[in-house]
mmCIF file of C-alpha atoms in Angstrom:
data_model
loop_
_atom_site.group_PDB
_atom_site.id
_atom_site.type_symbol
_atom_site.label_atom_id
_atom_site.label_comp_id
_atom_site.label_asym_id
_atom_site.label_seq_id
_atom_site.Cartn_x
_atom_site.Cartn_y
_atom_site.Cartn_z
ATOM 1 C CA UNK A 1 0.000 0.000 0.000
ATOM 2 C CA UNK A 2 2.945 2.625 0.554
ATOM 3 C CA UNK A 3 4.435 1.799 -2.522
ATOM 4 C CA UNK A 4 1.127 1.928 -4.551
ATOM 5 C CA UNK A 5 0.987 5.449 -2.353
ATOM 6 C CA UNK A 6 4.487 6.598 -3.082
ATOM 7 C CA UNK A 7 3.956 6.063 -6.903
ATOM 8 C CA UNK A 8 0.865 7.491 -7.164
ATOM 9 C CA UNK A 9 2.322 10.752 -5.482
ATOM 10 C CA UNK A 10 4.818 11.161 -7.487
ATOM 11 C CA UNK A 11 3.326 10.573 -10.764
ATOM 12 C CA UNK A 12 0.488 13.353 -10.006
ATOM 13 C CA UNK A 13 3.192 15.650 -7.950
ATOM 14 C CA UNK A 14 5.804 15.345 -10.011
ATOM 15 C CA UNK A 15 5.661 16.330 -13.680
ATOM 16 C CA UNK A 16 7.481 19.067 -15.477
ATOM 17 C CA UNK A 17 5.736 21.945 -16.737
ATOM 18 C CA UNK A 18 6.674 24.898 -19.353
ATOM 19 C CA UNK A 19 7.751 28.156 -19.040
ATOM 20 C CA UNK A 20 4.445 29.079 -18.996
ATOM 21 C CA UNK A 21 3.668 28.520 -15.262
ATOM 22 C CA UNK A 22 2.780 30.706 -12.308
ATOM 23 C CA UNK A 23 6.485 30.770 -10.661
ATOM 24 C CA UNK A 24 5.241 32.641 -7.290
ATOM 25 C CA UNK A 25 6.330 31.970 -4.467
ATOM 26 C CA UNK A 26 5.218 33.158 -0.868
ATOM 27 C CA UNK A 27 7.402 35.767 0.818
ATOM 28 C CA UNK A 28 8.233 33.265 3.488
ATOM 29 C CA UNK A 29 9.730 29.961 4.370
ATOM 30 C CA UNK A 30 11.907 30.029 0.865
ATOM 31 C CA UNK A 31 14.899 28.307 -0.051
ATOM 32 C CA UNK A 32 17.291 29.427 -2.694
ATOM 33 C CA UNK A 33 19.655 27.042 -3.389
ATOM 34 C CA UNK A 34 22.681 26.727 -6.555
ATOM 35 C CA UNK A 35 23.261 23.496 -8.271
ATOM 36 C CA UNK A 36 26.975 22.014 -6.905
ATOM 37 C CA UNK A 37 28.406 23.048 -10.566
ATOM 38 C CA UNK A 38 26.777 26.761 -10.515
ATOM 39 C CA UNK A 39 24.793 25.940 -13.422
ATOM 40 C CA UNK A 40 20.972 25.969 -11.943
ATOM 41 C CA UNK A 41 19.291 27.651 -9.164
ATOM 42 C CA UNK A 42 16.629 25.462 -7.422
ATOM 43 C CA UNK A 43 14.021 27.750 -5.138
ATOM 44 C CA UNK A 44 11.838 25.620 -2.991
ATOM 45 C CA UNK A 45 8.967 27.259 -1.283
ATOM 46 C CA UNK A 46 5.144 27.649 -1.287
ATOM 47 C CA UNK A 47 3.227 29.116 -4.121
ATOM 48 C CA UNK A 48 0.102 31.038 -4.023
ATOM 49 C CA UNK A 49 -3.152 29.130 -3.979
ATOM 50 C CA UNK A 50 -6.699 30.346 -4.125
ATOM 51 C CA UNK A 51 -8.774 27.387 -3.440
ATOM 52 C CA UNK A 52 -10.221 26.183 0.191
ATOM 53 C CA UNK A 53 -7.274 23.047 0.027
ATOM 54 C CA UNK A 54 -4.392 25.142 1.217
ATOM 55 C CA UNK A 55 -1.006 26.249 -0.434
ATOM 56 C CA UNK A 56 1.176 23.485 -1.815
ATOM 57 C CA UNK A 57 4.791 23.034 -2.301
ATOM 58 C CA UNK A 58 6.350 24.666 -5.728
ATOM 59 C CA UNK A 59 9.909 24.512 -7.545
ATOM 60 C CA UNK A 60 11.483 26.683 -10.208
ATOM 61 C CA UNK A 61 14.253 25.308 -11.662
ATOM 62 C CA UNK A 62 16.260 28.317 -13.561
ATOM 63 C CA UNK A 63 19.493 28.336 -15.558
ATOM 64 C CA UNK A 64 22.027 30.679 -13.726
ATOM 65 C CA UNK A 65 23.789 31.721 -17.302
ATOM 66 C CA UNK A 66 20.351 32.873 -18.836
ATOM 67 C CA UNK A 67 18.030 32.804 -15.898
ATOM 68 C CA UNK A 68 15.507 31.222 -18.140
ATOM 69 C CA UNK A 69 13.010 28.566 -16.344
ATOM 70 C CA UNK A 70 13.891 24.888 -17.335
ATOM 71 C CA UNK A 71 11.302 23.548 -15.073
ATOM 72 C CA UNK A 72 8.153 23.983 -12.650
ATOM 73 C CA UNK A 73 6.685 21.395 -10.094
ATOM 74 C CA UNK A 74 3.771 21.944 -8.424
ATOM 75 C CA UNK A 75 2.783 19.754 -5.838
ATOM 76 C CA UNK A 76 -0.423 19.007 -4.485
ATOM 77 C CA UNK A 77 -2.352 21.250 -2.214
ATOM 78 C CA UNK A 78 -1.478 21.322 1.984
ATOM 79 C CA UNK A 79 2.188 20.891 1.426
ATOM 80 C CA UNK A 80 4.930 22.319 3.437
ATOM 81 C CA UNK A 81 8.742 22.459 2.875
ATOM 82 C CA UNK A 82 11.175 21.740 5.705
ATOM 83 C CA UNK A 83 14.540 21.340 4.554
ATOM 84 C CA UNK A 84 16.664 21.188 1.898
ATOM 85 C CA UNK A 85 20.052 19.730 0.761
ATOM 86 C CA UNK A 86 22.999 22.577 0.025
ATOM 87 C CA UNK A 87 22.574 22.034 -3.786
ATOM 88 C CA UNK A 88 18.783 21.837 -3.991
ATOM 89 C CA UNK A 89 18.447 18.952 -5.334
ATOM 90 C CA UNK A 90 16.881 17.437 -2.311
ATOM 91 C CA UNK A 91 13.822 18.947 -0.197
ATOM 92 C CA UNK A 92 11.930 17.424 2.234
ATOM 93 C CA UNK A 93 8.278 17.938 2.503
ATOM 94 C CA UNK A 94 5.226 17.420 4.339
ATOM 95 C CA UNK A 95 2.219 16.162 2.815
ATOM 96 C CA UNK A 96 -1.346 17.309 5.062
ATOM 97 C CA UNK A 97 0.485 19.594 6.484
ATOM 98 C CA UNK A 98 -2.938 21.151 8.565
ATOM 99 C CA UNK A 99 -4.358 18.056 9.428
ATOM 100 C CA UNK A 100 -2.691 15.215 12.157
ATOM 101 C CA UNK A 101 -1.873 12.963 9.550
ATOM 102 C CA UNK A 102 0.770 14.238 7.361
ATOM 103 C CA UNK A 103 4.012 11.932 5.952
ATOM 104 C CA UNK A 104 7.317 13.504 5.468
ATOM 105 C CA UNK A 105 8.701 12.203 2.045
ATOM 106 C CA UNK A 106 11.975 12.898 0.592
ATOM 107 C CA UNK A 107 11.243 15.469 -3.216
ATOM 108 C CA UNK A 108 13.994 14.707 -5.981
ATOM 109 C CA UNK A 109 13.693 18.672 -7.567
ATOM 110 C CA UNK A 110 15.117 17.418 -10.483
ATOM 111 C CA UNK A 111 12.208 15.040 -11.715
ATOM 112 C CA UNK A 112 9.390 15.590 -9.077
ATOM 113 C CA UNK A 113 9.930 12.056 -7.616
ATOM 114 C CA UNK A 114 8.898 11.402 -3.740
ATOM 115 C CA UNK A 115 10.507 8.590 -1.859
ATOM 116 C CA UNK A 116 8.313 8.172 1.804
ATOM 117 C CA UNK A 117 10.440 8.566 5.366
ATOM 118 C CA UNK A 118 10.091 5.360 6.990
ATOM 119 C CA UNK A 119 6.416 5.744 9.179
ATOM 120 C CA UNK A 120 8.578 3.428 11.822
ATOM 121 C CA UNK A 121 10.815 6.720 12.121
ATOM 122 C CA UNK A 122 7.966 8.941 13.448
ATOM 123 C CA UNK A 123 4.825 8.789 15.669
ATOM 124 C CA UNK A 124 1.760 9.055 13.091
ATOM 125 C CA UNK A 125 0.098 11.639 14.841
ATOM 126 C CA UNK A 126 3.749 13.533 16.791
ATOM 127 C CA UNK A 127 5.583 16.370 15.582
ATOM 128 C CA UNK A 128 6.957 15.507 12.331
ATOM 129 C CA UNK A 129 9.898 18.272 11.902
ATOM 130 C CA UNK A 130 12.481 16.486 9.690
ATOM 131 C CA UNK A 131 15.386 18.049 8.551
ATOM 132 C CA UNK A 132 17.928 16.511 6.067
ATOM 133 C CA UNK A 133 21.853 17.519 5.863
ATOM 134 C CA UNK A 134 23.578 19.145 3.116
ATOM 135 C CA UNK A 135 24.894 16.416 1.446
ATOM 136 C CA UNK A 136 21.691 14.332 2.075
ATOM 137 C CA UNK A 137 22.929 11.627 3.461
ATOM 138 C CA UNK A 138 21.817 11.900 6.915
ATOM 139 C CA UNK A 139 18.014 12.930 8.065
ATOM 140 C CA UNK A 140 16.586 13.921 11.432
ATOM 141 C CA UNK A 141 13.147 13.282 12.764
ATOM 142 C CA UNK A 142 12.376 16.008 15.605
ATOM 143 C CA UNK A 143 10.425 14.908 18.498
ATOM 144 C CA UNK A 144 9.181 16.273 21.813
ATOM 145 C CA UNK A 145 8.433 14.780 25.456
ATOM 146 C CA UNK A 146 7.229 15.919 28.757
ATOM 147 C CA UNK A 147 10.394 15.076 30.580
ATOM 148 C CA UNK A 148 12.635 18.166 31.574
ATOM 149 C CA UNK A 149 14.459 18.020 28.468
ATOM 150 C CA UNK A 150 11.672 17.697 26.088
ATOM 151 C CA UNK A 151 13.364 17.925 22.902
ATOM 152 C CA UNK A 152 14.781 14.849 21.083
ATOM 153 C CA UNK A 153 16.213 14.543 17.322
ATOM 154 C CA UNK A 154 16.918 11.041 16.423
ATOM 155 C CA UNK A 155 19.451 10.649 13.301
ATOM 156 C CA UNK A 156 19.395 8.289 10.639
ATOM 157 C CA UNK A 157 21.879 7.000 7.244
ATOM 158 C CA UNK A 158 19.493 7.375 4.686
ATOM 159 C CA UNK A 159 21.004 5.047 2.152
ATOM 160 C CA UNK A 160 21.021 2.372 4.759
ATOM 161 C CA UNK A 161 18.368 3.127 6.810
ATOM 162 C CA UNK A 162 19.911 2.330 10.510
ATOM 163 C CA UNK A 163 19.774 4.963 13.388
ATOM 164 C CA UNK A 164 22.805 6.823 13.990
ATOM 165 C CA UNK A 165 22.359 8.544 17.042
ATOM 166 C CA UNK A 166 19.239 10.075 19.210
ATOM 167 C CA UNK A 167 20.476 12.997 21.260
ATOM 168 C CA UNK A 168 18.058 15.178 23.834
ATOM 169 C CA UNK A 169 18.449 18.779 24.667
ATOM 170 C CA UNK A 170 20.540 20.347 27.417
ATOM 171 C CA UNK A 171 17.829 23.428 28.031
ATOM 172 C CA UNK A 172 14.342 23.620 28.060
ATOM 173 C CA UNK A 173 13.074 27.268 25.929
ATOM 174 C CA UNK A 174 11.457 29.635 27.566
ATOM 175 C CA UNK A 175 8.404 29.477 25.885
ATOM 176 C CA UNK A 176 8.089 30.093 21.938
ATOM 177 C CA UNK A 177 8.345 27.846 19.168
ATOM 178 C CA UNK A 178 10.874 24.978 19.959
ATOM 179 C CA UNK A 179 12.703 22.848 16.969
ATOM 180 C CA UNK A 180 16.048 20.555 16.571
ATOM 181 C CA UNK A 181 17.589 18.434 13.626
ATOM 182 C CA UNK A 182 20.528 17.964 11.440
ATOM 183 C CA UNK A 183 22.691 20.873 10.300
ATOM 184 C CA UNK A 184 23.740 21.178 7.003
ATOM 185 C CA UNK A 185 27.332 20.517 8.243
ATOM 186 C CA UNK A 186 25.950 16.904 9.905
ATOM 187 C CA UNK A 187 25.776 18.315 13.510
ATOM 188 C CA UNK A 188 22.577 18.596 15.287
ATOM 189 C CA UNK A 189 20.862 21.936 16.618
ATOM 190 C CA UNK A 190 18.710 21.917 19.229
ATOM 191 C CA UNK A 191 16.676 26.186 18.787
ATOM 192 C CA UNK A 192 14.218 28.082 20.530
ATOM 193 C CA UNK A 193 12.867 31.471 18.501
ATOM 194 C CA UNK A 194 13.122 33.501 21.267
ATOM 195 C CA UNK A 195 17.048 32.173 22.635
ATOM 196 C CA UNK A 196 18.775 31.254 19.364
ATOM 197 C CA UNK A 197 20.672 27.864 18.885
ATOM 198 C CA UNK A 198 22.672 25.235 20.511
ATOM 199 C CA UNK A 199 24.853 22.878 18.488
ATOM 200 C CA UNK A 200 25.470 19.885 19.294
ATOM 201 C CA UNK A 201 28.104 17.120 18.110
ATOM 202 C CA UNK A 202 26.479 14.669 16.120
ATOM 203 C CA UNK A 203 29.142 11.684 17.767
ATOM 204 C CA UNK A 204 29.353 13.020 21.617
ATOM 205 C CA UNK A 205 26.255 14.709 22.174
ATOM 206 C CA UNK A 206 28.560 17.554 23.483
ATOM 207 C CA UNK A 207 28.032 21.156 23.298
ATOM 208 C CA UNK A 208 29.435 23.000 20.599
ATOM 209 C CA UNK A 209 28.656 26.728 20.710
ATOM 210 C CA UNK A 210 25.770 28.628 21.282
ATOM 211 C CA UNK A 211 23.935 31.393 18.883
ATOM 212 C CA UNK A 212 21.492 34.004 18.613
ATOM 213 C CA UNK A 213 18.036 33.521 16.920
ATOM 214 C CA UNK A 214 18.930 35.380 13.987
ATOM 215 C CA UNK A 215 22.318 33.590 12.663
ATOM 216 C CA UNK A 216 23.396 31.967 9.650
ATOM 217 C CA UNK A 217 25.441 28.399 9.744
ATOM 218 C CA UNK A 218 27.963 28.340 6.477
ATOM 219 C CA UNK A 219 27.617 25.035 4.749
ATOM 220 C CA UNK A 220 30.665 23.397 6.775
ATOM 221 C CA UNK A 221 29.749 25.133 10.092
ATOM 222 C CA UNK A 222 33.420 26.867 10.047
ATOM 223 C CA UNK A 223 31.495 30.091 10.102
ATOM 224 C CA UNK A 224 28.249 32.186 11.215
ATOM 225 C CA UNK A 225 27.109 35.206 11.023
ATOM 226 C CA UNK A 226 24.042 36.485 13.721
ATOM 227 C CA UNK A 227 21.886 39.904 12.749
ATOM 228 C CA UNK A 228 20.643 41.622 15.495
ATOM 229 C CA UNK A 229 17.375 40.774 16.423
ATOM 230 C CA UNK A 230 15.647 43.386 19.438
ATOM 231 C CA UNK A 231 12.821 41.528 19.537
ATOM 232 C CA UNK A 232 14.523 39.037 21.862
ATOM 233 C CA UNK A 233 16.479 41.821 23.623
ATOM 234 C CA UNK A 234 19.416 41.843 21.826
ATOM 235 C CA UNK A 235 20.355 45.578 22.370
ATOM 236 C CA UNK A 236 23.578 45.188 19.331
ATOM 237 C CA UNK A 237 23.938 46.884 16.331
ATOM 238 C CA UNK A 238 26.029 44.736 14.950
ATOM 239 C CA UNK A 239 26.685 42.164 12.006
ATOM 240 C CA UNK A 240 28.686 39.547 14.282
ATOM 241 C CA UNK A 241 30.917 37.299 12.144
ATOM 242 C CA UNK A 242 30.752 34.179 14.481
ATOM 243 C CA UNK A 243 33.031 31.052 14.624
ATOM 244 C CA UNK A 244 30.579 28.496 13.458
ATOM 245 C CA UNK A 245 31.788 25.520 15.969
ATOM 246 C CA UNK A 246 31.873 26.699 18.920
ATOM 247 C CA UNK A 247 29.944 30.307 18.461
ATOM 248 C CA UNK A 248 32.979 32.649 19.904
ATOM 249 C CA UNK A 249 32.678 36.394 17.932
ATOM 250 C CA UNK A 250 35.730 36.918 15.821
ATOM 251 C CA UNK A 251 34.682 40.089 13.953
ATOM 252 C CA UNK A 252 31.507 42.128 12.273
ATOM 253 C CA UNK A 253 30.611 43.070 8.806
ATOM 254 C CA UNK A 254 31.079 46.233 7.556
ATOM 255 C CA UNK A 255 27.629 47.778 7.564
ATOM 256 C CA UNK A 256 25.240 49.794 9.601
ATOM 257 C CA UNK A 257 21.985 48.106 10.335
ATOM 258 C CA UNK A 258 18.852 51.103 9.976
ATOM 259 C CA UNK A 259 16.953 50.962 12.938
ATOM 260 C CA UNK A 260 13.945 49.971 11.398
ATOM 261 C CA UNK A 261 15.757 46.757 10.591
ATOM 262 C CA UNK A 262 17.042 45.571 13.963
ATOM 263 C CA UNK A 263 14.260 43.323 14.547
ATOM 264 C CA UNK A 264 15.068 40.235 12.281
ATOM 265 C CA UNK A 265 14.554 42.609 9.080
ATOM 266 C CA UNK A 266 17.612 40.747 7.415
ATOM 267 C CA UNK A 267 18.613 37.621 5.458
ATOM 268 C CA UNK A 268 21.706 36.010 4.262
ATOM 269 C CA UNK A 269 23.668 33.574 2.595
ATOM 270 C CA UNK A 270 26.727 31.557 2.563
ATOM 271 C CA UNK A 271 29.009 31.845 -0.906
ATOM 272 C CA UNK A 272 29.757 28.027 -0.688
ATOM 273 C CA UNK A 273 32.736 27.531 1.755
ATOM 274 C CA UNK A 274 34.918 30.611 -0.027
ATOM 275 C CA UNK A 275 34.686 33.215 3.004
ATOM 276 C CA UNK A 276 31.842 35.398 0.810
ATOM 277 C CA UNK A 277 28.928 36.070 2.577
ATOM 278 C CA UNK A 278 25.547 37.531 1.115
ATOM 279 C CA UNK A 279 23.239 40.264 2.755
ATOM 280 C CA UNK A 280 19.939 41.251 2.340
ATOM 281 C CA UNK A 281 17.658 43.604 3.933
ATOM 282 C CA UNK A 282 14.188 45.881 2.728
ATOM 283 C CA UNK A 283 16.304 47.922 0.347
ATOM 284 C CA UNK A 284 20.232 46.627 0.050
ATOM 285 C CA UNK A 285 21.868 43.684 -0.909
ATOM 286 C CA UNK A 286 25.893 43.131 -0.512
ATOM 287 C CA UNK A 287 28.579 40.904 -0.132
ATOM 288 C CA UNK A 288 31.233 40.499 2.330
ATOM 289 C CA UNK A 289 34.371 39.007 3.071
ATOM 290 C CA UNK A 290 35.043 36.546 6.127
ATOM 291 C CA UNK A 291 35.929 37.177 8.882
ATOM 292 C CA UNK A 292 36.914 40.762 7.784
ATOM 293 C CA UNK A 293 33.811 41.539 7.059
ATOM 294 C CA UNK A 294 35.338 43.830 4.111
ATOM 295 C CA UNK A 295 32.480 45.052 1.905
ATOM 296 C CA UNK A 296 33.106 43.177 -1.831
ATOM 297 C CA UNK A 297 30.378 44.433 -3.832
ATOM 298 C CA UNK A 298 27.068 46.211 -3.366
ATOM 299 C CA UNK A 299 23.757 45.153 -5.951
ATOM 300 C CA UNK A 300 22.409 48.913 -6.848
ATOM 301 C CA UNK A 301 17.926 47.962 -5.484
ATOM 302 C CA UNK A 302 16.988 48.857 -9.007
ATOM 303 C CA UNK A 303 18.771 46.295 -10.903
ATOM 304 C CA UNK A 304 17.095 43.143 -8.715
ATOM 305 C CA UNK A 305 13.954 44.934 -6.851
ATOM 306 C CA UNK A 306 10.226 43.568 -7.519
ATOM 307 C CA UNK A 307 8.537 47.048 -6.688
ATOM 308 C CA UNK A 308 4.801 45.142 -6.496
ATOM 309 C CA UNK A 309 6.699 43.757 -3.170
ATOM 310 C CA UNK A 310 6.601 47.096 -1.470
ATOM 311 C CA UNK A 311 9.530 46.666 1.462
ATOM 312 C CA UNK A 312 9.485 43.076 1.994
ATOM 313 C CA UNK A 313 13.275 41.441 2.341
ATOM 314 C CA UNK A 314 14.651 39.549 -0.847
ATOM 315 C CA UNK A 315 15.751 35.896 -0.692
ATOM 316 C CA UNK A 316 19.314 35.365 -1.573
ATOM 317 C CA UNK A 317 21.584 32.724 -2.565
ATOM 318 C CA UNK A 318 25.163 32.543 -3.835
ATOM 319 C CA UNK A 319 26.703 29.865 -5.861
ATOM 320 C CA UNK A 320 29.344 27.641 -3.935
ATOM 321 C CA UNK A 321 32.380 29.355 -6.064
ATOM 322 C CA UNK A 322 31.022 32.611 -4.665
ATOM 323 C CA UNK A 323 30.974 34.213 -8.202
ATOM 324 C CA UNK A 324 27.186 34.530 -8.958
ATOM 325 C CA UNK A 325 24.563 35.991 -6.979
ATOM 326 C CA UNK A 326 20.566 35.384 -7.073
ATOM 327 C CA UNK A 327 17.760 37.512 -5.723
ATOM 328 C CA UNK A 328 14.260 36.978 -5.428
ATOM 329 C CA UNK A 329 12.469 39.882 -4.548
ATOM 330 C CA UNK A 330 8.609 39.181 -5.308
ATOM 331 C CA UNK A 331 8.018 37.703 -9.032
ATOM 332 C CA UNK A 332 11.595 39.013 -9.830
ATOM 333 C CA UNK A 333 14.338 36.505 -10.090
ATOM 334 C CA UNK A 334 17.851 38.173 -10.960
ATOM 335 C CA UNK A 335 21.487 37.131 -11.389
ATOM 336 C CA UNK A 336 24.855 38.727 -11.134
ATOM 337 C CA UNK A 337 27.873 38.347 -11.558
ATOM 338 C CA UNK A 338 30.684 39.044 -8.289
ATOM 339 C CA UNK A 339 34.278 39.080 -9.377
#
């Protein structure tokens, strides 16, 4: 029956479309993500939907050098995203997402294909966060108990299928949305919205570093970079470039934060593991040089700005050589070079 399930899915989810497609996204819970070889940009997020079954999962698939759309998948209503591999090419989702029934399933961006998460992973009707590291081979089912550390991620080989560790938190969160998994670097983070992040070594269970609740990991955790966030009383100013191990502060990036952006206003993303570092806020997007935090290039708001989008923030990504830059700021995808 779950293989009759699992086909069905992804012969109805899964099908390439034309250029001709609604390629909307959401302003919120996107992923922008470059191909390993620079040559495609995946973004993963939820598109726009007008009838009473809910939004539903969508990828756009563009070529980098032309920014033309090679493919569309649209996937069927009440569908969340809730991670996704460094190159795109993976995403997990979340199929009934409103309802106390939904399956986590593995997405293959390329071709639309699902492949289920093991039911004997989860509890049918539990939390089902699931998070999947950037090279895919390891994913983390997040899970929560009334003992006084309630949260629990259990990690598991995906190609095999055997568990590879379960690990509990060290702190309960003061209230606000609570969360753990994998980290793109195959750690495991255990966050709270309101404290930040602790992570946690995948092997030992020991404690690596701590972080704010507005930071960015780099794709092999060497660095991180936290925006100040005063909604959780941060009272800095400041870009803090972070060692991304064990969370120390080893410098800031060259910019001054408005004030009407110092509560969680900002976005950013790694350049690969080549020390560049893309940021975006309401009306500027840069990059940056680790851990000097040296300003390498600025992208002028008129060459990448959607203005239907009034001052919402622009998603970013970067490709992993660090030499091309995408935006998506409403309907508007751009690219650009940075030498």
């Amino acid at each position: 029956m779950a293989l009759s399930l699992l086909v069905s899915s992804a012969t109805a989810f899964g099908q390439a479309v034309t250029t001709a497609q609604d390629t909307r996204f959401l302003p919120y819970g996107l992923s922008l993500r470059f191909s390993r070889d620079g040559r495609f940009l995946h973004v993963v997020g939820l598109g726009p939907d007008n009838s009473t079954q809910g939004q539903h999962v969508r990828v756009v698939t563009y070529s980098a050098k032309t920014g033309a759309v090679v493919h569309v998948i649209n996937l069927q209503p009440d569908t969340q995203v809730l991670s996704t591999t460094s190159d795109g090419g993976t995403a997990i989702i979340l199929t009934d997402s409103s309802g106390e029934h939904g399956r986590p399933f593995l997405l293959d961006t390329g071709t639309g294909q699902l492949e289920a998460i093991p039911e004997s992973w989860y509890e049918p009707e539990s939390n089902r966060d699931a998070a999947i590291s950037g090279d895919g081979r390891l994913v983390s089912i997040y899970s929560e108990t009334d003992s006084a550390t309630p949260m629990i991620v259990s990690v598991y080989d995906w190609r095999t299928k055997t568990l590879v560790a379960t690990r509990r938190s060290e702190y309960v969160a003061a209230g606000g949305i609570m969360g753990g998994g994998v980290t793109e670097d195959g750690a495991i983070e255990f966050e709270g919205n309101r404290v930040g992040s602790t992570i946690v070594d995948l092997k030992t269970g020991r404690s690596m570093g701590q972080f704010g609740p507005s930071t960015v990991r780099s794709p092999d955790g060497a660095w991180a970079v936290q925006f100040p966030n005063q909604n959780w009383g941060d009272p800095s100013t400041d870009v803090l470039v972070k060692n991304g191990a064990d969370g120390h502060t080893v410098g800031k990036l060259n910019v001054q934060v408005p004030e009407e952006e110092l509560n969680g206003g900002i976005s950013g993303a790694f350049c690969g593991t080549s020390r560049r570092f893309i940021m975006a806020s309401k009306h500027a997007v840069a990059a940056y040089l680790l851990h000097s935090g040296k300003l390498l290039a600025s992208f002028p708001e008129q060459t990448w700005k959607d203005a239907s989008t009034g001052d919402g923030v622009p998603a970013v990504a970067c490709s992993p050589a660090g030499t091309r830059v995408a935006i998506l700021s409403g309907a508007r995808v751009t690219f650009h070079d940075l030498k």
